[in-house]
CSV table of C-alpha atoms and ligand atoms in Angstrom, one decimal:
chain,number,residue,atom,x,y,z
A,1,UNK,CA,54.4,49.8,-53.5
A,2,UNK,CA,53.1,46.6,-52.7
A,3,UNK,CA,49.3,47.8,-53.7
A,4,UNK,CA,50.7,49.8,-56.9
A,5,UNK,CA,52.0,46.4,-58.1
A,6,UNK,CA,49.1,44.3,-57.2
A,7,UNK,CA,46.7,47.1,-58.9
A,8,UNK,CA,49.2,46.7,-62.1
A,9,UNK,CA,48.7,43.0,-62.4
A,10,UNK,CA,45.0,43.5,-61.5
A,11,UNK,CA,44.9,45.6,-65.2
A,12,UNK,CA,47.5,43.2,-67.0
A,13,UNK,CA,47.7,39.7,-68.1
A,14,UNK,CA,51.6,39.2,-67.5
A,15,UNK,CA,54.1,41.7,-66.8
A,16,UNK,CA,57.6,41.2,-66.4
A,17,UNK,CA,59.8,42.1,-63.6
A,18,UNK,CA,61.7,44.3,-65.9
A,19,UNK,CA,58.5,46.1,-67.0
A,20,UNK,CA,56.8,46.1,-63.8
A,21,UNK,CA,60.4,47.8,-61.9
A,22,UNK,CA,60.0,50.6,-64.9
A,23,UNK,CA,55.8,51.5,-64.3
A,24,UNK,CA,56.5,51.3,-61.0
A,25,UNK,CA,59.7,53.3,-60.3
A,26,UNK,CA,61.9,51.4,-58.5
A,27,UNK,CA,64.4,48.1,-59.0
A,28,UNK,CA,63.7,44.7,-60.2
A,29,UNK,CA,64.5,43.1,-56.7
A,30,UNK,CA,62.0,45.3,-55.2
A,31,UNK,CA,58.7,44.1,-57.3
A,32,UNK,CA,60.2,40.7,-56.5
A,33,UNK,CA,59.9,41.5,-52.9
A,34,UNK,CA,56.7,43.2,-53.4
A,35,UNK,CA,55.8,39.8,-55.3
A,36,UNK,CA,56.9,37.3,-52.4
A,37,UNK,CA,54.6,40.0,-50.0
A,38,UNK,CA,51.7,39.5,-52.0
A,39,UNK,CA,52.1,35.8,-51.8
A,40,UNK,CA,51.6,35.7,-48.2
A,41,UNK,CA,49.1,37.7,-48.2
A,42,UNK,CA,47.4,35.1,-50.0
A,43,UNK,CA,47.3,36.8,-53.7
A,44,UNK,CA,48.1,34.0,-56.5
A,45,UNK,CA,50.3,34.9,-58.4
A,46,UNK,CA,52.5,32.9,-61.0
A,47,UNK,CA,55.7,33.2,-63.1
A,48,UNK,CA,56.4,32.1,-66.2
A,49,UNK,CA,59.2,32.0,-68.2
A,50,UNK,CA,59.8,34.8,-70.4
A,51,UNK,CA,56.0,36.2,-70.0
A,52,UNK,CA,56.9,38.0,-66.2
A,53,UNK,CA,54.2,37.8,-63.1
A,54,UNK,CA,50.4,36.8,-63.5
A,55,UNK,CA,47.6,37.1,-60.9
A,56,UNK,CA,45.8,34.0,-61.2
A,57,UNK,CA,42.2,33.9,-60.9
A,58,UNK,CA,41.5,37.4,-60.1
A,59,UNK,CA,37.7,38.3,-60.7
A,60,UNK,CA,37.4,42.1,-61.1
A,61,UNK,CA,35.2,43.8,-59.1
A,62,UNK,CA,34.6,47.9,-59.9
A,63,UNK,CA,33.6,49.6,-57.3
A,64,UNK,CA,32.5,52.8,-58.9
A,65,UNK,CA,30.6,50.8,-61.4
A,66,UNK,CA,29.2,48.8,-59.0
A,67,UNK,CA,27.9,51.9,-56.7
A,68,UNK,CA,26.7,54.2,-60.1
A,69,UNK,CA,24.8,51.0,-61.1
A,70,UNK,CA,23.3,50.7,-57.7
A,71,UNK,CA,22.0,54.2,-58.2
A,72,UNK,CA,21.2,53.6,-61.9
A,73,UNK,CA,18.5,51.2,-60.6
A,74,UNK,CA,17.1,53.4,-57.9
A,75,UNK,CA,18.4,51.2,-55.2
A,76,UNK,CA,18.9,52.3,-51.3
A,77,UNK,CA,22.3,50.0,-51.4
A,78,UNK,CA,25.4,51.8,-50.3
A,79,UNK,CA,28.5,49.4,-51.0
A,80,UNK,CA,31.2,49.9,-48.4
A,81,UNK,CA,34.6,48.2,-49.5
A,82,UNK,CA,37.8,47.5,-47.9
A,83,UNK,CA,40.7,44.5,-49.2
A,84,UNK,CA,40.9,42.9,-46.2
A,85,UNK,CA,38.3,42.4,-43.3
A,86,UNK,CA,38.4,39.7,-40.3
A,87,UNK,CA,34.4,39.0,-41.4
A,88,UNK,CA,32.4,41.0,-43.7
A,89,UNK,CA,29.9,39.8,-41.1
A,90,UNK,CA,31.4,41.0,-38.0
A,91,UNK,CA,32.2,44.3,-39.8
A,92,UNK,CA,28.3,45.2,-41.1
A,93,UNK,CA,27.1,43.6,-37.6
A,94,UNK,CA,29.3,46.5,-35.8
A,95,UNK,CA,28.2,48.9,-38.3
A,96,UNK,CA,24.6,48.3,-37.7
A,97,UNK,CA,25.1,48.9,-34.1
A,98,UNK,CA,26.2,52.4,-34.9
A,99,UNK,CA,23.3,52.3,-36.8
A,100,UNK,CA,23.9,52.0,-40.4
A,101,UNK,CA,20.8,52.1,-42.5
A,102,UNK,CA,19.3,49.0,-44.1
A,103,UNK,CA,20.7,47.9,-47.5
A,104,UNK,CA,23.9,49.2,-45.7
A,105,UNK,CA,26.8,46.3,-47.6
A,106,UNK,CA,30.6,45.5,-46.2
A,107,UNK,CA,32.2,44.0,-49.0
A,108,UNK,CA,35.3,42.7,-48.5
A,109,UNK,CA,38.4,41.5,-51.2
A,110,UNK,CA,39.4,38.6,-48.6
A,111,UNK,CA,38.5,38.1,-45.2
A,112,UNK,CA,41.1,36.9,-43.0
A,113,UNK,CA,38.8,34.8,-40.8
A,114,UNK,CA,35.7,34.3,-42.6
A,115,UNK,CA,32.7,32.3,-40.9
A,116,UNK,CA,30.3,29.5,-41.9
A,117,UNK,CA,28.1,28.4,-39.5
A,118,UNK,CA,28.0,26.7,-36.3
A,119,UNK,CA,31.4,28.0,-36.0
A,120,UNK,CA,32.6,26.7,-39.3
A,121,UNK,CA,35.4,28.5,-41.5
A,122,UNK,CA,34.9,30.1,-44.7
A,123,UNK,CA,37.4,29.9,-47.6
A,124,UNK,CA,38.6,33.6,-48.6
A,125,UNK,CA,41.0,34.3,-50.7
A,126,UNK,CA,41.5,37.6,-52.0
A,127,UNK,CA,40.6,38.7,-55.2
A,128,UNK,CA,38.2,35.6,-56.7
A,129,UNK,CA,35.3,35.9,-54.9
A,130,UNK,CA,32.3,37.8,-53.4
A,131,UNK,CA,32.5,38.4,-49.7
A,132,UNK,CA,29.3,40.6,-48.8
A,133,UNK,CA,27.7,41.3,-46.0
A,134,UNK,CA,23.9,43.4,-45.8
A,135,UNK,CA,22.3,45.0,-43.0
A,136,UNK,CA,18.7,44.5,-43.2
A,137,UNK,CA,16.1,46.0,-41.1
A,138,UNK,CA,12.7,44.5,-41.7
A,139,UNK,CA,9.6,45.4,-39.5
A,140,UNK,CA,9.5,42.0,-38.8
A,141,UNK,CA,8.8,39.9,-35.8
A,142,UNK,CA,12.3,37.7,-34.5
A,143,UNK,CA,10.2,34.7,-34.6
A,144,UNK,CA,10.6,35.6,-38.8
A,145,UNK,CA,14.2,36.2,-38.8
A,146,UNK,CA,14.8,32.0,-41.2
A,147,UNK,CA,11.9,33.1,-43.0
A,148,UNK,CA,14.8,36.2,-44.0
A,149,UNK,CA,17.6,33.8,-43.8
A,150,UNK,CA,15.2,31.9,-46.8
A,151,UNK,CA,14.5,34.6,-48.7
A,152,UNK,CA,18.1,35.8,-48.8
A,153,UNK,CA,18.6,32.4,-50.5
A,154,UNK,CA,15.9,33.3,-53.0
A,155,UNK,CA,17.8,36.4,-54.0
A,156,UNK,CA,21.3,34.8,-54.1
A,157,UNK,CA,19.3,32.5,-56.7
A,158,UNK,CA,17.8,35.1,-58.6
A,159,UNK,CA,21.0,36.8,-59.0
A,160,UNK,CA,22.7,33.8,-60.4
A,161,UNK,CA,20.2,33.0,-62.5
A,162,UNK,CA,20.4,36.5,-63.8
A,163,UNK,CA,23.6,35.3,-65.1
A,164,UNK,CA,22.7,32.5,-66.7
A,165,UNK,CA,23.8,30.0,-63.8
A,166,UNK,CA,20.9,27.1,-63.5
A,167,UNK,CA,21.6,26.8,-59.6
A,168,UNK,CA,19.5,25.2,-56.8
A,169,UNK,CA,19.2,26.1,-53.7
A,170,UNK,CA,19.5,23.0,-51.0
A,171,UNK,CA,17.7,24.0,-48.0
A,172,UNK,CA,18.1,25.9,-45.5
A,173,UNK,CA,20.2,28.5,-47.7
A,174,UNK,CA,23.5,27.1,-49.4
A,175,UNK,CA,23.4,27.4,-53.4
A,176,UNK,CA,24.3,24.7,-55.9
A,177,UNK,CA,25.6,24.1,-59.1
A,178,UNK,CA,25.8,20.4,-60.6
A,179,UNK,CA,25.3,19.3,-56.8
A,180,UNK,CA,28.2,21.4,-55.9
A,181,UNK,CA,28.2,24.4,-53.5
A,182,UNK,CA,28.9,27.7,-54.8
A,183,UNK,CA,27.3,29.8,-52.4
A,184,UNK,CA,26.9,29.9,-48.7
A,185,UNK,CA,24.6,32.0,-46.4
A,186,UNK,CA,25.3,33.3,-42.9
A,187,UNK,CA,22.5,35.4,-41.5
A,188,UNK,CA,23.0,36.7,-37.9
A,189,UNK,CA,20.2,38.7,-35.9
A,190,UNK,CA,20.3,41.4,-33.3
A,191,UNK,CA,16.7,41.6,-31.7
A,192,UNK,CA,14.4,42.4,-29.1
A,193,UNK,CA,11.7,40.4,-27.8
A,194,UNK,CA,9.3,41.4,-30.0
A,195,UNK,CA,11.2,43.0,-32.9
A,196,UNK,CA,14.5,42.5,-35.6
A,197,UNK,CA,16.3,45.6,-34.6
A,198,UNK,CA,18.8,44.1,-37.6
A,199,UNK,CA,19.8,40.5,-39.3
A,200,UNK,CA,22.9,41.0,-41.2
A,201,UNK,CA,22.4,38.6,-44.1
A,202,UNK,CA,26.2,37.5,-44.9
A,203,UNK,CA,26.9,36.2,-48.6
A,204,UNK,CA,29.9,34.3,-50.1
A,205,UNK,CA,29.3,33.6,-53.7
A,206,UNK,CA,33.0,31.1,-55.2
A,207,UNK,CA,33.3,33.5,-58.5
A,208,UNK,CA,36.5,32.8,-59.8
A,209,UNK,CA,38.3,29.8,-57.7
A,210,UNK,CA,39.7,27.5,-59.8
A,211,UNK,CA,39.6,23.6,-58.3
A,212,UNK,CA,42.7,23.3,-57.0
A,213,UNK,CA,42.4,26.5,-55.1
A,214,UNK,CA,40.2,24.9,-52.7
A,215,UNK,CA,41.6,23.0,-50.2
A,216,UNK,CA,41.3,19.4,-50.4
A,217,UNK,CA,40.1,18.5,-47.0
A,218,UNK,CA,36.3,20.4,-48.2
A,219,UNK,CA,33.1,18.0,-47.3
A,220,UNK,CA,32.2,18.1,-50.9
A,221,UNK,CA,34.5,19.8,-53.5
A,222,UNK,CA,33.0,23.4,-54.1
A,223,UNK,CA,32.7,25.2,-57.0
A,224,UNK,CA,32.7,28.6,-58.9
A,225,UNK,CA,31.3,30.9,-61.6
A,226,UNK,CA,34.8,30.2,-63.8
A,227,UNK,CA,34.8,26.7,-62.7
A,228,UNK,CA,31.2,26.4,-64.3
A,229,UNK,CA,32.1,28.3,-67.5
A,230,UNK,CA,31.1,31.8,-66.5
A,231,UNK,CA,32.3,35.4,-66.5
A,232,UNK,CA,34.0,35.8,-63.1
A,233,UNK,CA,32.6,39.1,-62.7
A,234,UNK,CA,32.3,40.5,-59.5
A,235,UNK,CA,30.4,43.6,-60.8
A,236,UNK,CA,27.7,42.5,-62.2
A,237,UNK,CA,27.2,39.7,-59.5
A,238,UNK,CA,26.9,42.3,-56.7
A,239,UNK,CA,24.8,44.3,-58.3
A,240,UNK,CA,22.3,41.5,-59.3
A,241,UNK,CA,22.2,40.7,-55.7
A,242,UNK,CA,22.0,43.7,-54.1
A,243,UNK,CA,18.9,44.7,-56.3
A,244,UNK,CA,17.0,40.8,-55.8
A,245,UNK,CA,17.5,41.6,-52.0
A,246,UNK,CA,15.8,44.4,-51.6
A,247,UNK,CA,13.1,43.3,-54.0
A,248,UNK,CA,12.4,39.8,-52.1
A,249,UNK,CA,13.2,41.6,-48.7
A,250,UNK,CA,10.2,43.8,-49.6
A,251,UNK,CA,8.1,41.2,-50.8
A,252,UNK,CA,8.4,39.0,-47.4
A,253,UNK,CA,7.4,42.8,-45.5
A,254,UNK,CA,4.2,42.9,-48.0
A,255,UNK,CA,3.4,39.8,-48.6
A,256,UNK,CA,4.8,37.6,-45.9
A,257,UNK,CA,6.5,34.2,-47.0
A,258,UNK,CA,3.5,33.0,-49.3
A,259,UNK,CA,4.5,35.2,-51.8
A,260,UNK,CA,8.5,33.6,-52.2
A,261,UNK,CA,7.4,30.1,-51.6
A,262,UNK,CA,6.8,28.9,-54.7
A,263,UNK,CA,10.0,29.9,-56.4
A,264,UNK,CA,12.0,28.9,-53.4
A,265,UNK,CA,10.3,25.6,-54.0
A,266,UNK,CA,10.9,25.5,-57.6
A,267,UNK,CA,14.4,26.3,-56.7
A,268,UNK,CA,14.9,23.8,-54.3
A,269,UNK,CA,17.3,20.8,-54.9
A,270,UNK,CA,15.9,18.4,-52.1
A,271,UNK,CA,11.8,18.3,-53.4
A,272,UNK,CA,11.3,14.6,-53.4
A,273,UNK,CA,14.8,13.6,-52.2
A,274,UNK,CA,15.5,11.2,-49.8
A,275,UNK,CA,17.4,13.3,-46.6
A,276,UNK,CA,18.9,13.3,-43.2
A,277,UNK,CA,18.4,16.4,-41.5
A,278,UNK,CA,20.3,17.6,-38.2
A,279,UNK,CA,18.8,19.2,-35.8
A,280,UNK,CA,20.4,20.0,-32.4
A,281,UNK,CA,21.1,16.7,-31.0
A,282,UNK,CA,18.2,15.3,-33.4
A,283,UNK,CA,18.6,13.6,-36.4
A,284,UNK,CA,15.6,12.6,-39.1
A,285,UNK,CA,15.2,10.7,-41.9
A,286,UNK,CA,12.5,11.1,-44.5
A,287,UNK,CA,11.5,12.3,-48.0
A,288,UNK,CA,11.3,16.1,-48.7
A,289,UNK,CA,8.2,17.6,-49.7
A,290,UNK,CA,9.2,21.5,-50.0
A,291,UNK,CA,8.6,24.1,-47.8
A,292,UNK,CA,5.1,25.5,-45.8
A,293,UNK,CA,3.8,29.0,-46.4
A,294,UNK,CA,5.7,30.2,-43.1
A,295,UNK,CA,9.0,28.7,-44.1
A,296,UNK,CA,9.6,25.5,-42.4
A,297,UNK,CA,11.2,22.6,-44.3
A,298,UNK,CA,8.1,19.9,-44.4
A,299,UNK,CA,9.4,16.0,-44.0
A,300,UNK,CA,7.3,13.2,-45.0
A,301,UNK,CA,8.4,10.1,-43.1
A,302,UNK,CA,6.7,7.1,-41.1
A,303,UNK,CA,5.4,8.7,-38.1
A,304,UNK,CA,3.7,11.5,-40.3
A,305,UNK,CA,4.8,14.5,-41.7
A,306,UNK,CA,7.1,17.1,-39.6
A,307,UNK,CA,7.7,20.8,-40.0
A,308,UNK,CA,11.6,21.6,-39.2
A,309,UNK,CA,12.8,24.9,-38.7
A,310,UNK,CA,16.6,24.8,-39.6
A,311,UNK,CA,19.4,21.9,-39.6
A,312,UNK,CA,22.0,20.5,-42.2
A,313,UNK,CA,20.6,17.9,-44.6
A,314,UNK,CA,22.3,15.0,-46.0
A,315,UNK,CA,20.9,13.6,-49.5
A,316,UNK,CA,20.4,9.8,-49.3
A,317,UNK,CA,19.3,9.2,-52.8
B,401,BT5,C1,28.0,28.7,-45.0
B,401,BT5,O1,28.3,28.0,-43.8
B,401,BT5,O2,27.8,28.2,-46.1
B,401,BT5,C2,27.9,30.2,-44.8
B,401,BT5,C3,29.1,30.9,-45.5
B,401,BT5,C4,28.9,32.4,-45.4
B,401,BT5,C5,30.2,33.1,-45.8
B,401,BT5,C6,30.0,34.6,-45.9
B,401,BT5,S1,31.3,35.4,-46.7
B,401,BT5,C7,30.6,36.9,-46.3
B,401,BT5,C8,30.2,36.8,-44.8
B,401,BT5,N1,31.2,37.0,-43.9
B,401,BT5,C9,31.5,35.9,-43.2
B,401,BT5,O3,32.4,35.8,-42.3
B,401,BT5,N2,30.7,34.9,-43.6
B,401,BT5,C10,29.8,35.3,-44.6
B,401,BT5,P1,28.3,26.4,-43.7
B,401,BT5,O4,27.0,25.9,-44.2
B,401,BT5,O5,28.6,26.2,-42.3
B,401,BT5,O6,29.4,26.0,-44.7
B,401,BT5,C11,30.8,26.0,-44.3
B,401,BT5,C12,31.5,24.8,-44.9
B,401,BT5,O7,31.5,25.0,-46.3
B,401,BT5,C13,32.9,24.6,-44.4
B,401,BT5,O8,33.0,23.8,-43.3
B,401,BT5,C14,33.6,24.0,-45.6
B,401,BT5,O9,33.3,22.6,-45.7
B,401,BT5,C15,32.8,24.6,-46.8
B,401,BT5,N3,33.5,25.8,-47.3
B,401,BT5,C16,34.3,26.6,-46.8
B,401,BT5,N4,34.7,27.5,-47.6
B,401,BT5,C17,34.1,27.3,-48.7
B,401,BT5,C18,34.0,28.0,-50.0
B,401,BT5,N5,34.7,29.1,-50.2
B,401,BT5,N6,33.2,27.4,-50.9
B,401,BT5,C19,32.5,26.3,-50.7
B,401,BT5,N7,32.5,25.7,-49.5
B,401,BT5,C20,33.3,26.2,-48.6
């Protein structure tokens, strides 16, 4: 009952109580109680006066779509979905131990505890935004695996701008919009000494948050797709990422990291910038002057120029 209802508000604009009892079968206090159940589950939905029940925000995502387009464009992506998932991440990370094949992607409608990193949370509410998680299996060395976590940025860029969205990517892998994030990046590696067995590249794009969705106590307010004056549709977003990943995946197996640095340095935000990056224990100020062909992030500063492999920045100026 309770998913009957939420896919009947997913189709509609408003629907009354009234209306919704008759679709649906049953009384007027049960879609009421189905309404207060979707509420704590974290769906948004709103009453108004007269008009009936609205969910708020809701991006649509089509799964069949999605998977015929992936197929359209000869892709090896299988999409895997489910409404509710702990972490997209931990989900494709178990999967790839079973051994699911690369371009394998968990996509979740909300994750109930969805990770940043260094232990950090990730905002998921269900229905507004992209929660997706890729196995990837590159014949690469470990020693590789941030070049990956780089170009995975590369591709979440390529798929925005594929939108339309003029987004920069501020190093090592977040996305931004008008100096606000929109994207995050959590890439997580199962290994051997000498080889990735698999890195499970872990994406969440904001599609359609509004502003007062987020909770106030973020860094940095966020933003989204809607919030910037787009479609939010989830759709056409995975599939634009699902096909850039497996191109610049196979351009990093070709042609090594070379052949993405340049429009990872276009897309960069910090070229030039003034930054504090964190490191471990370390800290380091100086001026950013893009990225070397293996990857690392160079920093100009007094005692000479250093190569830094990962961190958080901070912008000065
Ligand atoms: C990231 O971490 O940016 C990586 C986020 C990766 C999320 C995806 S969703 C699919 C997959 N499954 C998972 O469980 N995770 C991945 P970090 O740089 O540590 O940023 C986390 C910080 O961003 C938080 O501490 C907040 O300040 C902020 N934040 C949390 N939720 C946000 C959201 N929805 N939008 C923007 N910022 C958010």
């Amino acid at each position: 009952m309770k998913e009957r209802l939420l896919a009947l508000l997913q189709e509609r604009d408003f629907v009354s109580g009234g209306e919704a009892a008759r679709i649906l079968g049953v009384s007027r206090t049960a879609v009421w109680k189905a309404v207060h159940r979707l509420q704590q589950d974290g769906h948004a939905i709103e009453t108004a006066a007269n008009k009936g029940y609205r969910l708020r925000g809701y991006a649509p995502f089509d799964k069949q779509q999605a998977a015929s387009e992936l197929a359209a464009r000869g892709l090896h992506a299988a999409l895997h979905w489910c409404e509710s998932s702990p972490s997209t991440n931990s989900w494709a990370m178990n999967e790839a131990e079973d051994g699911a094949p690369a371009f394998s992607w968990y996509v979740a409608d909300r994750q109930s505890a969805g990770r940043g990193r260094l232990g950090r949370a990730w905002v998921s509410p269900p229905g507004r935004n992209l929660y997706a998680s890729c196995v990837l299996r590159p014949s690469l060395p470990p020693a590789r695996a941030s070049q990956l976590s780089l170009a995975v940025a590369v591709a979440v860029h390529r798929a925005v701008s594929a939108l339309g969205v003029d987004a920069r990517i501020k190093w090592p892998n977040d996305i931004h919009v008008n100096g606000r994030k929109l994207a995050g990046i959590l890439c997580e590696l199962r290994a051997d000494p000498d080889r990735i067995d698999a890195l499970v590249a872990g994406i969440g794009i904001n599609v359609g948050m509004r502003a007062d969705e987020f909770p106030p106590d973020l860094a940095t307010p966020p933003t989204s797709l809607q919030m910037e004056g787009f479609d939010p549709d989830r759709t056409r977003l995975f599939v634009e990422l699902a096909a850039a990943l497996e191109a610049v995946v196979g351009l990093l197996e070709t042609s090594g990291f070379a052949a993405l640095r340049d429009e990872w340095n276009r897309a960069c935000a910090l070229h030039g910038k003034q930054v504090e990056v964190l490191f471990g224990e370390e800290s380091r100020a100086g001026t950013v002057a893009g990225l070397d062909e293996d990857g690392y992030l160079i920093l100009e500063h007094a005692g000479g120029c250093e190569r830094i492999v990962a961190g958080d920045v901070t912008v000065k100026k």
